[in-house]
mmCIF file of C-alpha atoms in Angstrom:
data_model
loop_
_atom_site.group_PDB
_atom_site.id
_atom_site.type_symbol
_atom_site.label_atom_id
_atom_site.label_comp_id
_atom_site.label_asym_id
_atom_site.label_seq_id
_atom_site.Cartn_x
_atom_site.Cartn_y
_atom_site.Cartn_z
ATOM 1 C CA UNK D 92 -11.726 -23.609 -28.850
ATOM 2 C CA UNK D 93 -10.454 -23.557 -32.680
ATOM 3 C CA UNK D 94 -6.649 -23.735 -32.299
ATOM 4 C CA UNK D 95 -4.738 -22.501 -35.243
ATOM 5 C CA UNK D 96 -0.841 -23.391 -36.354
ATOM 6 C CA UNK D 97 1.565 -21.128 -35.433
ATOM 7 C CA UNK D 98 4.843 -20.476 -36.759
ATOM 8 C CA UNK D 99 7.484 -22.435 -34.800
ATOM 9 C CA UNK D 100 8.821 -19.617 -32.231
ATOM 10 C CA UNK D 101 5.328 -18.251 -32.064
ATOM 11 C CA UNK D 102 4.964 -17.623 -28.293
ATOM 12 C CA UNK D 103 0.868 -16.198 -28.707
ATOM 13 C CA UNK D 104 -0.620 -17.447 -25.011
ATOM 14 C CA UNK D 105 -3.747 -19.647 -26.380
ATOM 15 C CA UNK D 106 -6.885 -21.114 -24.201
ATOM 16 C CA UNK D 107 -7.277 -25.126 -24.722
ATOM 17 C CA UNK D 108 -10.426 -26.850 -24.812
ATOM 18 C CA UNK D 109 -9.078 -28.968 -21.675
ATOM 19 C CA UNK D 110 -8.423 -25.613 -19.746
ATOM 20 C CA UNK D 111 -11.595 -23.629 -19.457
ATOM 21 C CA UNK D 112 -13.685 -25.120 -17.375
ATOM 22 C CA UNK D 113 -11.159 -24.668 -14.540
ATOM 23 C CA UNK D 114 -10.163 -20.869 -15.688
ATOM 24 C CA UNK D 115 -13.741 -20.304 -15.890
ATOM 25 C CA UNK D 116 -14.700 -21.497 -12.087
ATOM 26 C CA UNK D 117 -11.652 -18.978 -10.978
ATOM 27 C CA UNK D 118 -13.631 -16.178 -12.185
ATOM 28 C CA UNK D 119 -15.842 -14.024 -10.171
ATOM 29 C CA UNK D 120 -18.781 -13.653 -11.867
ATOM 30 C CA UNK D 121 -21.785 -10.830 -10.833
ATOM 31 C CA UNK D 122 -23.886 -14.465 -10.240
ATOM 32 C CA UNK D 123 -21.199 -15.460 -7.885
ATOM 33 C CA UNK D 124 -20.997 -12.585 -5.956
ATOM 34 C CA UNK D 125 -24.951 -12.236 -5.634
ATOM 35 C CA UNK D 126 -24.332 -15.596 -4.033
ATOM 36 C CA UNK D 127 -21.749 -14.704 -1.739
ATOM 37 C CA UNK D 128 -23.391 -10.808 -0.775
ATOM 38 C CA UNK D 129 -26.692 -12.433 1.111
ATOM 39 C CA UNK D 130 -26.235 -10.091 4.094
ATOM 40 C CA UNK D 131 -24.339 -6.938 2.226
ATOM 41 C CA UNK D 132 -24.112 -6.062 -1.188
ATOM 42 C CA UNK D 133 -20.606 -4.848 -1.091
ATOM 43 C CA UNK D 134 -18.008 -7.601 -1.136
ATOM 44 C CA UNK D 135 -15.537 -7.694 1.883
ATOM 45 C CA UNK D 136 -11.983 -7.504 1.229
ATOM 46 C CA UNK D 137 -10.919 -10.677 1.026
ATOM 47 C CA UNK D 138 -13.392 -12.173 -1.112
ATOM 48 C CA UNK D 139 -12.511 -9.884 -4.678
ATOM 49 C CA UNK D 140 -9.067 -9.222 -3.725
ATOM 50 C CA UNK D 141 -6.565 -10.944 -6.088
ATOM 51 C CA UNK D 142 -9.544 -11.682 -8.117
ATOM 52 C CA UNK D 143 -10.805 -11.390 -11.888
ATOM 53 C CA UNK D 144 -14.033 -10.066 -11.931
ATOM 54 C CA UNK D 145 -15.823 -10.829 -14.747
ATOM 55 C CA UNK D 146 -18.665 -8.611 -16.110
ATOM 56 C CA UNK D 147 -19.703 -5.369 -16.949
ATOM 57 C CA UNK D 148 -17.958 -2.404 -15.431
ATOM 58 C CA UNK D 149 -20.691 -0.195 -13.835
ATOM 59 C CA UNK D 150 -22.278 -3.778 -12.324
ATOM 60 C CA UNK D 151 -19.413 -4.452 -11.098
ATOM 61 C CA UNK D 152 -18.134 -1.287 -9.223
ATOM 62 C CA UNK D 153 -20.999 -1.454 -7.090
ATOM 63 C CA UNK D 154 -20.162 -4.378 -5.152
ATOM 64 C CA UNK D 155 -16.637 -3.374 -4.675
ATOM 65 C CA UNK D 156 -15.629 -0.495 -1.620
ATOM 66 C CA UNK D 157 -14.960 2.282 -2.083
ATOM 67 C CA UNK D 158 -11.317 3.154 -1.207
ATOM 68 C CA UNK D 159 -9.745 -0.005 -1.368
ATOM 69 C CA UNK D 160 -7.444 0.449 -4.108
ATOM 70 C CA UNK D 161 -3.834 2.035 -3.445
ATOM 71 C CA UNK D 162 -3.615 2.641 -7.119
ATOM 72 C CA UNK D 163 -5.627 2.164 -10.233
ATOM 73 C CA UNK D 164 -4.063 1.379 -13.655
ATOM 74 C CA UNK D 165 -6.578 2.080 -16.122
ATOM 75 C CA UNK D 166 -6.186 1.460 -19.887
ATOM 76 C CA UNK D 167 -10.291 2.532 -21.645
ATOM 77 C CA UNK D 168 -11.078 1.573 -25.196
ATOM 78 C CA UNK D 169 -9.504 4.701 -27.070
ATOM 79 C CA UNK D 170 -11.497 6.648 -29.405
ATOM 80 C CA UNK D 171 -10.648 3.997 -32.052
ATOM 81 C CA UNK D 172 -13.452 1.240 -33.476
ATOM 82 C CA UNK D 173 -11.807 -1.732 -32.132
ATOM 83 C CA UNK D 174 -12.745 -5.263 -31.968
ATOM 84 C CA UNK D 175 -12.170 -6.300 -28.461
ATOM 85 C CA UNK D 176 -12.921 -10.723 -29.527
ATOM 86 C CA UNK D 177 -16.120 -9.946 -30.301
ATOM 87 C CA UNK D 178 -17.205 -6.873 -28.117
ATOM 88 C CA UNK D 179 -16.859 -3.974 -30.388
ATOM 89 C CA UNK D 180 -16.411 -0.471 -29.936
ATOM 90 C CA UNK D 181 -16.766 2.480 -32.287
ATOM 91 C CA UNK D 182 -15.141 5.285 -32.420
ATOM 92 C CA UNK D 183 -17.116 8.664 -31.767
ATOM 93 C CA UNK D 184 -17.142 12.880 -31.792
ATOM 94 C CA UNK D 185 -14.790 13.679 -28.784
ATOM 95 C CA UNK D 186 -17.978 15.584 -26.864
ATOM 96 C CA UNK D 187 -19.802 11.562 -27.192
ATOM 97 C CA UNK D 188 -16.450 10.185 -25.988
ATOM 98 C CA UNK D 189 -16.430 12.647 -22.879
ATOM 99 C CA UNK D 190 -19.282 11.542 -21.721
ATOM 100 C CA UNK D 191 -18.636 7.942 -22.334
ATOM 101 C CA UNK D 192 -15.638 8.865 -19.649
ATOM 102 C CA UNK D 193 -17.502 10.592 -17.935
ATOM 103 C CA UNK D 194 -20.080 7.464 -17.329
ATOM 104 C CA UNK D 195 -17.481 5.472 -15.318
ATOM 105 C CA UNK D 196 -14.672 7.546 -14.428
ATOM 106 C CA UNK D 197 -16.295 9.194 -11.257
ATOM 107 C CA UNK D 198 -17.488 5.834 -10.096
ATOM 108 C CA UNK D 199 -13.606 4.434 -10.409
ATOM 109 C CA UNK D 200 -12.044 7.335 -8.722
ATOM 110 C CA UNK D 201 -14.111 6.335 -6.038
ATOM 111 C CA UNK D 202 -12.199 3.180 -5.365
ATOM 112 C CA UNK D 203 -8.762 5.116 -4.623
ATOM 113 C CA UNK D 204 -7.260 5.504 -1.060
ATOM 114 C CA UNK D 205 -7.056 9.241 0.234
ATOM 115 C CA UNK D 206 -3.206 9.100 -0.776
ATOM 116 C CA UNK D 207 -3.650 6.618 -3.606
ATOM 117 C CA UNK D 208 -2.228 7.560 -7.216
ATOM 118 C CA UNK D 209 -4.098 6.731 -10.558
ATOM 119 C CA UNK D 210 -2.446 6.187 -14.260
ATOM 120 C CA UNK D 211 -4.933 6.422 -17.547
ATOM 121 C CA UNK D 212 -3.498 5.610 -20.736
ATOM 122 C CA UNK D 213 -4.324 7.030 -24.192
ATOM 123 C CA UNK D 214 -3.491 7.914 -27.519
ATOM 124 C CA UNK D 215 -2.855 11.457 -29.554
ATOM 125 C CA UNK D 216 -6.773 11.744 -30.028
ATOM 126 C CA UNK D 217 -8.242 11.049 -26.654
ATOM 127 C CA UNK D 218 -5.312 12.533 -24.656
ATOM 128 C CA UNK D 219 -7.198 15.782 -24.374
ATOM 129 C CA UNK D 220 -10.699 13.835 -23.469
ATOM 130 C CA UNK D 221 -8.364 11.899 -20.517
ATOM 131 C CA UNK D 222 -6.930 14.984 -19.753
ATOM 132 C CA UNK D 223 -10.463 16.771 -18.906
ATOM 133 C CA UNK D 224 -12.234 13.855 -17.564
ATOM 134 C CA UNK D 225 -9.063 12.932 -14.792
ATOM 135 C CA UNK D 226 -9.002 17.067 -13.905
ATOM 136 C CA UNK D 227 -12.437 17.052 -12.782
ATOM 137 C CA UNK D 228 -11.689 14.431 -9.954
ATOM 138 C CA UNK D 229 -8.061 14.183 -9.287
ATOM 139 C CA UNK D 230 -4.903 16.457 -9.226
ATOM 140 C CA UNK D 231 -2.670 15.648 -12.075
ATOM 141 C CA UNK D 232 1.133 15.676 -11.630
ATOM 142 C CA UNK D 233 2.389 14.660 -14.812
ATOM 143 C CA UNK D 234 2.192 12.607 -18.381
ATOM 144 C CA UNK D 235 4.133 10.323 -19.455
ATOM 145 C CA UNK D 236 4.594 9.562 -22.780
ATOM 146 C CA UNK D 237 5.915 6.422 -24.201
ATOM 147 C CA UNK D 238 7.743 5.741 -27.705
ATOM 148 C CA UNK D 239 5.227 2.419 -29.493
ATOM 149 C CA UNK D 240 8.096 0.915 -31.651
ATOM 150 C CA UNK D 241 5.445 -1.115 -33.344
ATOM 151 C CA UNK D 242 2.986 -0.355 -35.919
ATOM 152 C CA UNK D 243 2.526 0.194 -39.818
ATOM 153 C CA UNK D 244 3.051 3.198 -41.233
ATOM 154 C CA UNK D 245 0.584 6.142 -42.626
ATOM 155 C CA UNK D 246 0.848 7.362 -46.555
ATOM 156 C CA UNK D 247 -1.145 10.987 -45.838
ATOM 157 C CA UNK D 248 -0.130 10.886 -42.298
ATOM 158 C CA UNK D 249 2.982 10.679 -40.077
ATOM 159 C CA UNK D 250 2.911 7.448 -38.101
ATOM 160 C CA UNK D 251 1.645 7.292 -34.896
ATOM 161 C CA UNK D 252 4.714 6.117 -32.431
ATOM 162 C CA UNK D 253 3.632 7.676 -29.576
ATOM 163 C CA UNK D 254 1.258 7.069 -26.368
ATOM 164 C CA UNK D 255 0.499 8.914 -23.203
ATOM 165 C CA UNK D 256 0.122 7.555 -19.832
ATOM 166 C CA UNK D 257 -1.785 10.060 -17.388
ATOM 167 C CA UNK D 258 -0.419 10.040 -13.579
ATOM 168 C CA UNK D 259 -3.145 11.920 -11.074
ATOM 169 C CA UNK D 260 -3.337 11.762 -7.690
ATOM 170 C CA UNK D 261 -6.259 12.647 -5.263
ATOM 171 C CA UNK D 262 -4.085 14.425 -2.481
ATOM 172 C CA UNK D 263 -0.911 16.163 -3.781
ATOM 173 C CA UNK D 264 0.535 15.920 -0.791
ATOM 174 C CA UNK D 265 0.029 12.753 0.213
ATOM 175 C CA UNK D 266 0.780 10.085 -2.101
ATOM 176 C CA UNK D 267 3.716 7.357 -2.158
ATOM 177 C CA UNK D 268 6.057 7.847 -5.253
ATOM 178 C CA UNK D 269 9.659 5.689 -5.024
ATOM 179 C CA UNK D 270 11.933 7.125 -8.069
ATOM 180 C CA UNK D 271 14.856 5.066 -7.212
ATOM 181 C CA UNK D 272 12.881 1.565 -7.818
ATOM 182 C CA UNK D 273 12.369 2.644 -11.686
ATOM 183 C CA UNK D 274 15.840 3.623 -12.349
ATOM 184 C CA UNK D 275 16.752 2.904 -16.307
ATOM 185 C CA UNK D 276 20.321 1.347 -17.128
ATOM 186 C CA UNK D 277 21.456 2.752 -20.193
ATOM 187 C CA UNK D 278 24.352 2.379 -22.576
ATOM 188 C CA UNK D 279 26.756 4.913 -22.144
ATOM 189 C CA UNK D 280 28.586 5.508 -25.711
ATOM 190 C CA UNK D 281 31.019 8.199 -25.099
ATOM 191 C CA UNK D 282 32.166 7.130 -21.409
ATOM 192 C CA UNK D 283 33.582 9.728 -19.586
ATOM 193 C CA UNK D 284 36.210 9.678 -17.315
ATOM 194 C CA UNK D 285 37.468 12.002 -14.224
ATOM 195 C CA UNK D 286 41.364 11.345 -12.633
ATOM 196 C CA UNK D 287 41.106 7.789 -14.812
ATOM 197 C CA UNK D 288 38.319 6.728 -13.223
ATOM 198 C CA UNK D 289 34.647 6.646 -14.989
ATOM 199 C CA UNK D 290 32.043 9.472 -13.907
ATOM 200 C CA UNK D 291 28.218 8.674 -13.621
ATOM 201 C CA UNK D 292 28.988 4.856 -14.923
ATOM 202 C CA UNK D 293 30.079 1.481 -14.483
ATOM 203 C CA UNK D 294 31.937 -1.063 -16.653
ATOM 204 C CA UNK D 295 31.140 -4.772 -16.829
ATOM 205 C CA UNK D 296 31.120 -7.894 -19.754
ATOM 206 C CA UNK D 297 27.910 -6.179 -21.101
ATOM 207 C CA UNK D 298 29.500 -3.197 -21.416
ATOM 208 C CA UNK D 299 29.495 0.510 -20.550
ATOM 209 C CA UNK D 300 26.316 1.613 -18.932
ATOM 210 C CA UNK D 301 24.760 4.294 -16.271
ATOM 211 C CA UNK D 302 21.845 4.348 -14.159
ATOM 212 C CA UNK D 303 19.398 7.301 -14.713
ATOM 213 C CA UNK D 304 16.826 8.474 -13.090
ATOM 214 C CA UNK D 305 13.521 8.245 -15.337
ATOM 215 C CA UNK D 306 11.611 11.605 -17.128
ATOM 216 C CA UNK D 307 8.205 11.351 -18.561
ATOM 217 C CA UNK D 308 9.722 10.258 -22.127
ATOM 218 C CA UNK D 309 10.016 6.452 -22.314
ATOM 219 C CA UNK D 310 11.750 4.859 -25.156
ATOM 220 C CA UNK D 311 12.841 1.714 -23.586
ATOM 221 C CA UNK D 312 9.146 -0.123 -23.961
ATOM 222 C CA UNK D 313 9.037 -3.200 -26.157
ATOM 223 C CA UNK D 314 5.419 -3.826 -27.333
ATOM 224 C CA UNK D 315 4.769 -7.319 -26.915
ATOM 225 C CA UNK D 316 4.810 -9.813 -30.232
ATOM 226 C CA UNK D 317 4.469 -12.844 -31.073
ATOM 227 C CA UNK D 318 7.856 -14.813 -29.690
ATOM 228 C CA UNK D 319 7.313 -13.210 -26.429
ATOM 229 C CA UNK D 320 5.888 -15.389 -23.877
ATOM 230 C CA UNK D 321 3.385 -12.581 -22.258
ATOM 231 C CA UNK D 322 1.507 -12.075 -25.272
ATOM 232 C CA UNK D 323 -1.791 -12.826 -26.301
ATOM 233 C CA UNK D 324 -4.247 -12.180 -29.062
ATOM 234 C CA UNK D 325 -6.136 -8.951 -26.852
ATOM 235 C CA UNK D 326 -5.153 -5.920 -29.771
ATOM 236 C CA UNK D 327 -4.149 -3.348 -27.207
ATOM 237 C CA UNK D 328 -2.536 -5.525 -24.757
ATOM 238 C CA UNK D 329 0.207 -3.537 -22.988
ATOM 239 C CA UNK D 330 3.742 -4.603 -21.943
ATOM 240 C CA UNK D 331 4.636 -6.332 -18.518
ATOM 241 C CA UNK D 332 7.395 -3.703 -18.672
ATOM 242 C CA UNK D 333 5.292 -0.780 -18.843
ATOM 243 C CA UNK D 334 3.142 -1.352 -16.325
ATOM 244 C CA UNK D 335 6.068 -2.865 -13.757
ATOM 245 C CA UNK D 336 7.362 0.971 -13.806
ATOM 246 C CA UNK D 337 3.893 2.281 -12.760
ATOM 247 C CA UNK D 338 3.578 -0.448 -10.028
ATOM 248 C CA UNK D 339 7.222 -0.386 -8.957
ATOM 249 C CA UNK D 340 6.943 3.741 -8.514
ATOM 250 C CA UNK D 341 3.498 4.249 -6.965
ATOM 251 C CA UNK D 342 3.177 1.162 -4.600
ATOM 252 C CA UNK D 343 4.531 -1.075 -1.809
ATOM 253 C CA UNK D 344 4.527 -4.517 -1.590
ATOM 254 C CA UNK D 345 1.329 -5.974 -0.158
ATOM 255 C CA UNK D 346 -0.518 -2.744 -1.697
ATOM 256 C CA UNK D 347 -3.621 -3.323 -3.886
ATOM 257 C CA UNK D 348 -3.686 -2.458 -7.532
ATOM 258 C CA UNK D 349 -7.104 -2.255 -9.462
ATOM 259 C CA UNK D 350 -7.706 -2.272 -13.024
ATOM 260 C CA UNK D 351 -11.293 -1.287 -14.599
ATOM 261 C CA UNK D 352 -10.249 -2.609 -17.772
ATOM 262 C CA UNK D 353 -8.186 -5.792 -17.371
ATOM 263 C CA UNK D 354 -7.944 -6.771 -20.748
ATOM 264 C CA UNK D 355 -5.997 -10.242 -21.088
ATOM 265 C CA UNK D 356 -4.275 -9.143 -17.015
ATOM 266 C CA UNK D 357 -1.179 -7.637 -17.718
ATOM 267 C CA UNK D 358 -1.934 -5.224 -14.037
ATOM 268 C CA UNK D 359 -2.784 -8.375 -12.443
ATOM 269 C CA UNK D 360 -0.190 -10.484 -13.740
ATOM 270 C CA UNK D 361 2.886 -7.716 -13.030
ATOM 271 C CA UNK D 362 1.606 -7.339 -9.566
ATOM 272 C CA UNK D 363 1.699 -10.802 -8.599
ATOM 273 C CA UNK D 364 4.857 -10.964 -10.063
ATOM 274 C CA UNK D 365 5.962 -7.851 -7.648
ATOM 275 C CA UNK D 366 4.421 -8.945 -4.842
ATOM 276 C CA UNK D 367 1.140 -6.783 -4.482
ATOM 277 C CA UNK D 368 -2.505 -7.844 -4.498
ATOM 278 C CA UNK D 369 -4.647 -6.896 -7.325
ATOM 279 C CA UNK D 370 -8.200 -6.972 -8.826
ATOM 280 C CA UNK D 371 -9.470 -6.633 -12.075
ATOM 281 C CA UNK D 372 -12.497 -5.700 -14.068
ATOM 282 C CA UNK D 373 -13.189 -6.992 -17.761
ATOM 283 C CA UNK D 374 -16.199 -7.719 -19.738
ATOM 284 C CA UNK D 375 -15.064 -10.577 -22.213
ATOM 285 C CA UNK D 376 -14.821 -14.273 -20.893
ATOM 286 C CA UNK D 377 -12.015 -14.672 -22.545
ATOM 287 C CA UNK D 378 -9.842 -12.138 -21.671
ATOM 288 C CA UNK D 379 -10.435 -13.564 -18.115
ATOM 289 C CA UNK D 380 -9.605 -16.817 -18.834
ATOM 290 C CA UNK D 381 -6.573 -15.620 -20.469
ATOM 291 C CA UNK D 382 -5.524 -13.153 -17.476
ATOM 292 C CA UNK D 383 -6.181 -15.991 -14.910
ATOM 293 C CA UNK D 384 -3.839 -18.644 -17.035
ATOM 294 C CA UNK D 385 -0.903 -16.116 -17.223
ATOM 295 C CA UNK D 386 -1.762 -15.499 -13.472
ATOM 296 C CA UNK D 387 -1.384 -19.169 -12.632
ATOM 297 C CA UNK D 388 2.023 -19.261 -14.806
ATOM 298 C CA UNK D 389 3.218 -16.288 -12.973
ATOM 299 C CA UNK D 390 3.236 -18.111 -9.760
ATOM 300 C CA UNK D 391 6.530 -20.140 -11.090
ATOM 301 C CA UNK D 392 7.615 -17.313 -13.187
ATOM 302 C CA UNK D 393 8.433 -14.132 -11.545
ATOM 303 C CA UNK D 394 10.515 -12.150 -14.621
ATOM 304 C CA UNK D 395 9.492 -9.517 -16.235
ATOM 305 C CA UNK D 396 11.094 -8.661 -19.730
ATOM 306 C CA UNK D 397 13.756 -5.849 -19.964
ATOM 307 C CA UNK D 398 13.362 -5.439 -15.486
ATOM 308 C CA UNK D 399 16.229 -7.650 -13.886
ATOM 309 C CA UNK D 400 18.770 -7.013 -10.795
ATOM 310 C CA UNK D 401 16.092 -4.343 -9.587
ATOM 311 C CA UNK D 402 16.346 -1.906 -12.514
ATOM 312 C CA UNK D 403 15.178 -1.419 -16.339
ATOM 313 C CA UNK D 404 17.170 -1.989 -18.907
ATOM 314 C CA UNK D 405 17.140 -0.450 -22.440
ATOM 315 C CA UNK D 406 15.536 -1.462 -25.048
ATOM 316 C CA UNK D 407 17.636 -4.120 -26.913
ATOM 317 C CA UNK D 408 20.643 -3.886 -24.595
ATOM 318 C CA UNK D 409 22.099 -7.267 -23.593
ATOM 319 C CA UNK D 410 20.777 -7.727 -20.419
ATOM 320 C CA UNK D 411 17.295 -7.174 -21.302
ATOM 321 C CA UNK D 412 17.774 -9.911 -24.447
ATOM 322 C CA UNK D 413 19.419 -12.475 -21.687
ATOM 323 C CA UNK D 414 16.662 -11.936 -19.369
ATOM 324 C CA UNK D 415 13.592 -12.423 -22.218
ATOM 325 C CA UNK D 416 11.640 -15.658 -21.494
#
């Protein structure tokens, strides 16, 4: 592959000539799996978990269980015209972009445990077309939205900073949610103090801070850029941080985490980290390739920016800078 010089603290994972042929014989291709389903034609468990499956969506789905998945992370081309390295998509009238949801989201669902939990991200213009599509098959119990502190800005329009993060369950109650593993450490500025002694907060060489229990406002997310180790050239690629807090809250260890759209593998790659088992879905090659290098670098690297000494810190606090890779 064409490599192109990068600026000296440029970070930008890239795929090397030398490297693909043994990325590319990691992934599970529809060919492959014809191979390996001579006597059923849906795979058994251990033969697509902690796997990236490479191909197209609906293909794929049918060799894969149903209810396998103790939660799905699912991140859908938004109603944007995007260039996905080479695979485009165009944006569309919300009713055409329903039923594009509405061609693969029943199928997914599918895949989810009796008390699993499922998170769909979006922006300001396909919330509403997220919101409709997840109602007619799950129970929703919240959304979460999430401050983007990256992007240019808009002359006839205010800038679009935000993004929305859909959490749905299929039985409301019966599904595993663990608050105090996402706690947030933030800076407390005006300590306060009761008999002396500080209330709600500790001291230490970083300085003052307080752990918090998290609301559906996040403003601690750090899109990821160009000196950062975990990123890659995929244009919607989502932080390792992000996606820790929806793996941290709504599984266990050993639990299995499927993604529909895998992108470059950020699911895959947090989840390893975090000790789960995954499985993803994703159309381009190279996307693959790219999730199953940062999978094989995860196995000696375990951190996850801005998540250390089991809680998140702030954006831009100290601890989060010291713990950046």
């Amino acid at each position: 592959m064409e490599q192109i010089t990068k600026a000296k603290n440029n970070r930008t994972l890239e795929l090397f000539e030398e490297e693909i042929s043994v990325l590319r014989e990691r992934l599970l291709t529809e060919e492959k799996i014809n191979s390996l389903a001579s006597s059923s034609s849906v795979l058994k468990n251990e033969e697509f978990i902690n796997k990236t499956l490479n191909g197209d969506l609906l293909n794929m789905l049918k060799f894969l269980p149903d209810g396998f998945a103790d939660l799905i992370i699912i991140d859908p081309p938004y109603n944007l015209t995007k260039n996905f390295s080479g695979l485009k998509f165009n944006s569309r009238s919300d009713e055409s972009y329903d039923l594009y949801l509405e061609s693969w989201f029943p199928d997914v669902c599918k895949k989810l445990k009796p008390n699993g939990s499922l998170y769909m991200c979006g922006d300001w213009k396909c919330t509403s077309s997220i919101q409709r599509v997840i109602e007619k098959e799950l129970t929703i119990m919240n959304r979460i939205t999430w401050q983007r502190e990256k992007g240019r800005g808009a002359k006839s329009n205010w800038k679009n900073g935000m993004e929305d993060i859909w959490f749905a369950v299929k039985n409301e109650k019966d599904y595993y949610f663990d608050v105090e593993a996402v706690k947030l450490k933030r800076k407390v500025i005006a300590p306060y103090k009761v008999n002396g002694k500080p209330k709600d907060w500790e001291s230490g060489d970083e300085g003052n801070f307080r752990l918090t229990y998290p609301s559906n406002f996040w403003d601690d997310i750090s899109i990821p850029f160009w000196s950062m180790s975990e990123n890659t050239e995929h244009p919607t690629q989502k932080s390792e941080k992000l996606y820790a807090k929806l793996i941290l809250a709504s599984s266990k260890k050993g639990d299995i985490i499927f993604d529909p759209f895998l992108g470059s593998g950020t699911s895959s790659v947090v989840a390893k980290k975090l000790e789960r088992n995954f499985c993803g879905i994703e159309l381009s090659e190279k996307y693959c390739m790219l999730a199953e290098k940062r999978l094989l670098l995860a196995e000696n690297d375990k951190t996850i920016q801005g998540y250390s000494d089991g809680v998140f810190w702030e954006r831009n606090t100290l601890g989060a800078q010291l713990k950046a890779k």
